[in-house]
Amino acid sequence: MATRLYGLIGHTLGHSFSAGYFARKFAADAALADCEYRNFELPTIDDLPRMLAENPDLRGFNVTIPYKREVFAYLDEISDEAREIGAVNCVKLVDNRLIGYNTDVDGIRSTLDALIGGAHPATLLLGTGGASQAVQYVLAERGIEYAIVSRDPMRGNMTYEQIDERVMSEVGLVINATPVGTFPKVDEAPEIPYHLLDESHALFDLVYNPPMTRFLALGAERGAQTVNGQLMLERQAERAWAIWNE
């Protein structure tokens, strides 16, 4: 029986979530015994055609940093949602055609449901990459006002240096959509004024490794409600699985 192969493309995948998640999923279901999930480390996105040629059994793959936008150039079709977001994290292969989707939004929706329910707090969104674009899509979908924070004043609404007491008093949610604080650099955290946080704030960190990032720990110390990226990852993975097997 041929292997049903799936995988993940990106750069520096040693600590990725997906391979372990799908290995456990496949091991728990005898009907999935012929399935395999591999990490495909690509030095550049230009290596994608070679990887595809070398793995003819591949049925679909996830996309992570730094290729969520660069992969667009290799896709034959893109879902309307992924096109509007401007980032793809899931690709399905159909008759040698590559179809791009964004399942991050499913995970973000589920996490916001758990964290804030139907509330609409003004939000600070840290970061401008592919993950940030998916968050922006969901916030706009819910009618939540947000400001994008970037080190580059040309890419966001404000810089980290501009986050002051007035700003923090007006927002109720801070979302970290940067990789800052990811293992092994666990002592790092986005440079926001943590001393201005209190129990009126909620923090959502898309980082999941470690489970309690310094960003979340500093918020929790001030009484803020916190959630990491674990639920988001699980929900986006299950949505990707559904897409690959539709």
Coordinates of C-alpha atoms in Angstrom, one line a residue:
M1 CA 0.0 0.0 0.0
A2 CA 1.3 3.4 -0.9
T3 CA 2.1 5.9 1.9
R4 CA -0.3 8.8 2.3
L5 CA 2.4 11.5 2.8
Y6 CA 1.9 14.9 4.3
G7 CA 4.4 17.5 5.6
L8 CA 5.5 20.9 6.6
I9 CA 7.8 23.3 4.7
G10 CA 9.7 26.1 6.4
H11 CA 13.1 27.0 7.6
T12 CA 14.4 25.8 11.0
L13 CA 11.8 23.2 11.8
G14 CA 13.5 21.4 14.6
H15 CA 10.9 22.5 17.2
S16 CA 7.8 22.5 15.1
F17 CA 4.5 21.3 16.5
S18 CA 3.0 19.7 13.4
A19 CA 5.1 16.5 13.0
G20 CA 4.5 15.4 16.6
Y21 CA 0.8 16.2 16.5
F22 CA 0.1 14.2 13.3
A23 CA 2.4 11.3 14.4
R24 CA 0.1 11.0 17.5
K25 CA -3.0 11.3 15.4
F26 CA -1.9 8.6 13.0
A27 CA -0.7 6.3 15.8
A28 CA -4.1 6.5 17.5
D29 CA -6.2 5.4 14.5
A30 CA -5.5 2.1 12.7
A31 CA -7.3 3.5 9.6
L32 CA -4.4 6.0 9.3
A33 CA -1.6 3.5 9.6
D34 CA -0.5 4.2 6.1
C35 CA -0.1 8.0 6.8
E36 CA 3.2 9.8 7.4
Y37 CA 4.0 13.4 8.2
R38 CA 7.5 14.8 7.6
N39 CA 9.3 18.1 8.1
F40 CA 10.8 19.4 4.8
E41 CA 13.4 22.0 5.7
L42 CA 13.8 24.3 2.7
P43 CA 16.8 26.7 2.7
T44 CA 14.8 28.9 0.3
I45 CA 11.3 28.7 -1.2
D46 CA 13.0 28.0 -4.6
D47 CA 13.7 24.5 -3.3
L48 CA 10.0 23.7 -3.3
P49 CA 9.8 22.2 -6.8
R50 CA 12.7 19.9 -6.0
M51 CA 11.0 18.7 -2.8
L52 CA 7.8 18.0 -4.6
A53 CA 9.6 16.0 -7.4
E54 CA 11.4 13.9 -4.7
N55 CA 8.1 13.1 -2.9
P56 CA 5.5 12.0 -5.4
D57 CA 3.3 10.6 -2.7
L58 CA 2.8 14.0 -1.0
R59 CA -0.9 14.9 -0.7
G60 CA -0.6 18.1 1.2
F61 CA 1.6 20.2 3.3
N62 CA 1.6 23.0 5.9
V63 CA 3.6 26.2 5.4
T64 CA 5.4 28.0 8.2
I65 CA 7.9 30.9 8.7
P66 CA 9.2 32.4 6.5
Y67 CA 7.3 31.1 3.4
K68 CA 3.6 31.9 4.1
R69 CA 3.7 34.7 1.5
E70 CA 6.5 33.5 -0.7
V71 CA 4.7 30.2 -1.5
F72 CA 2.1 32.2 -3.5
A73 CA 4.4 32.2 -6.5
Y74 CA 4.2 28.4 -6.7
L75 CA 0.4 28.0 -6.3
D76 CA -2.0 27.2 -9.1
E77 CA -5.1 28.2 -7.1
I78 CA -5.7 30.1 -3.9
S79 CA -8.8 30.2 -1.8
D80 CA -10.6 33.5 -1.6
E81 CA -9.9 33.7 2.2
A82 CA -6.2 33.0 1.8
R83 CA -5.9 35.6 -1.0
E84 CA -7.6 38.2 1.1
I85 CA -5.4 37.5 4.1
G86 CA -2.3 37.5 1.9
A87 CA -0.8 34.4 3.6
V88 CA -1.0 30.6 3.0
N89 CA -0.3 28.0 5.6
C90 CA -1.9 24.9 4.0
V91 CA -1.5 23.5 0.5
K92 CA -3.4 20.6 -1.1
L93 CA -2.1 18.7 -4.1
V94 CA -4.7 17.7 -6.6
D95 CA -3.5 16.2 -9.9
N96 CA -0.1 17.9 -9.5
R97 CA -1.8 21.3 -8.9
L98 CA -1.1 23.2 -5.8
I99 CA -4.1 24.8 -4.0
G100 CA -3.4 27.2 -1.2
Y101 CA -5.5 27.8 1.9
N102 CA -5.2 29.6 5.3
T103 CA -6.3 27.5 8.3
D104 CA -4.6 29.8 10.8
V105 CA -7.9 31.8 10.9
D106 CA -9.8 28.7 12.2
G107 CA -7.4 28.5 15.1
I108 CA -7.4 32.2 15.8
R109 CA -11.2 32.2 15.9
S110 CA -11.4 29.3 18.3
T111 CA -8.8 30.9 20.6
L112 CA -10.5 34.3 20.7
D113 CA -13.8 32.5 21.5
A114 CA -12.1 30.9 24.5
L115 CA -10.3 34.1 25.6
I116 CA -12.8 36.9 25.1
G117 CA -16.0 35.3 24.0
G118 CA -18.2 37.8 22.2
A119 CA -16.4 40.9 23.6
H120 CA -14.8 43.5 21.3
P121 CA -11.9 45.0 23.1
A122 CA -9.6 47.5 21.4
T123 CA -6.5 45.5 20.5
L124 CA -2.8 45.9 20.1
L125 CA -1.4 43.5 17.5
L126 CA 2.3 42.9 17.7
G127 CA 4.0 42.0 14.4
T128 CA 3.4 42.3 10.6
G129 CA 4.1 38.9 9.2
G130 CA 1.9 36.2 7.8
A131 CA 0.5 35.2 11.2
S132 CA -0.3 38.8 11.9
Q133 CA -2.2 39.0 8.6
A134 CA -4.4 36.1 9.6
V135 CA -5.1 37.8 13.0
Q136 CA -6.0 41.0 11.2
Y137 CA -8.5 39.2 9.1
V138 CA -10.3 37.7 12.1
L139 CA -10.3 40.9 14.1
A140 CA -11.8 42.8 11.1
E141 CA -14.3 40.0 10.7
R142 CA -15.4 40.5 14.3
G143 CA -15.5 44.3 14.1
I144 CA -12.7 44.6 16.6
E145 CA -10.6 47.8 16.4
Y146 CA -6.9 47.2 16.4
A147 CA -3.5 48.9 16.0
I148 CA -0.5 47.1 14.5
V149 CA 2.7 47.6 16.3
S150 CA 6.0 47.2 14.5
R151 CA 9.7 48.0 15.0
D152 CA 9.5 49.6 11.5
P153 CA 7.3 52.7 11.6
M154 CA 6.5 52.2 7.9
R155 CA 4.8 48.8 8.5
G156 CA 2.6 49.4 11.4
N157 CA 0.3 52.0 13.0
M158 CA 2.8 52.6 15.8
T159 CA 6.2 51.5 17.1
Y160 CA 6.9 49.9 20.5
E161 CA 8.2 53.1 21.8
Q162 CA 4.9 54.8 21.3
I163 CA 3.0 52.4 23.6
D164 CA 2.4 54.6 26.6
E165 CA 0.0 54.8 29.5
R166 CA -2.8 56.3 27.4
V167 CA -2.6 53.5 24.8
M168 CA -2.6 50.8 27.4
S169 CA -5.6 52.3 29.2
E170 CA -7.6 52.2 25.9
V171 CA -6.9 48.5 24.9
G172 CA -8.1 45.3 26.4
L173 CA -6.3 42.8 24.3
V174 CA -2.7 42.4 23.3
I175 CA -1.8 39.7 20.7
N176 CA 1.8 38.7 20.0
A177 CA 2.0 37.6 16.4
T178 CA 5.8 37.7 16.3
P179 CA 8.2 34.7 17.0
V180 CA 9.8 36.6 20.0
G181 CA 10.0 34.4 23.0
T182 CA 10.0 31.1 21.0
F183 CA 12.2 28.3 22.3
P184 CA 15.2 28.4 22.7
K185 CA 15.1 32.2 23.2
V186 CA 12.7 31.9 26.1
D187 CA 14.0 34.9 28.1
E188 CA 12.9 37.3 25.3
A189 CA 9.6 39.1 25.2
P190 CA 8.1 41.9 23.0
E191 CA 9.0 45.3 24.4
I192 CA 5.7 46.5 25.7
P193 CA 5.2 48.3 29.1
Y194 CA 4.2 45.3 31.1
H195 CA 3.9 47.4 34.3
L196 CA 0.8 49.0 32.8
L197 CA -1.0 45.7 32.4
D198 CA -3.7 44.7 34.9
E199 CA -6.7 42.4 35.3
S200 CA -8.6 44.4 32.6
H201 CA -6.2 43.1 30.0
A202 CA -6.1 39.8 28.1
L203 CA -2.9 38.5 26.3
F204 CA -2.9 36.0 23.4
D205 CA 0.5 34.7 22.4
L206 CA 0.6 32.8 19.1
V207 CA 3.9 31.2 20.4
Y208 CA 3.2 27.7 21.9
N209 CA 6.8 26.6 22.8
P210 CA 7.3 27.2 25.7
P211 CA 3.6 27.0 26.9
M212 CA 4.2 29.9 29.2
T213 CA 6.2 32.5 27.4
R214 CA 7.8 35.4 29.1
F215 CA 5.2 37.7 27.4
L216 CA 2.4 35.7 29.0
A217 CA 4.2 35.3 32.4
L218 CA 4.7 39.0 32.7
G219 CA 1.1 39.6 31.9
A220 CA -0.1 36.9 34.4
E221 CA 2.0 38.6 37.1
R222 CA -0.1 41.7 36.6
G223 CA -3.4 39.9 36.7
A224 CA -4.0 39.7 32.9
Q225 CA -5.9 36.7 31.5
T226 CA -3.6 34.7 29.2
V227 CA -3.7 32.1 26.5
N228 CA -0.9 30.6 24.3
G229 CA -1.0 29.3 20.7
Q230 CA -1.7 25.6 21.5
L231 CA -5.4 25.7 20.8
M232 CA -4.8 27.7 17.6
L233 CA -2.3 25.1 16.4
E234 CA -4.6 22.2 17.1
R235 CA -7.6 23.7 15.3
Q236 CA -5.6 24.8 12.3
A237 CA -4.1 21.4 12.0
E238 CA -7.5 19.7 12.1
R239 CA -8.8 22.1 9.5
A240 CA -5.8 21.3 7.3
W241 CA -6.4 17.6 7.7
A242 CA -10.0 18.1 6.6
I243 CA -8.9 20.0 3.5
W244 CA -6.4 17.4 2.5
N245 CA -9.0 14.7 2.7
E246 CA -12.1 16.4 1.3

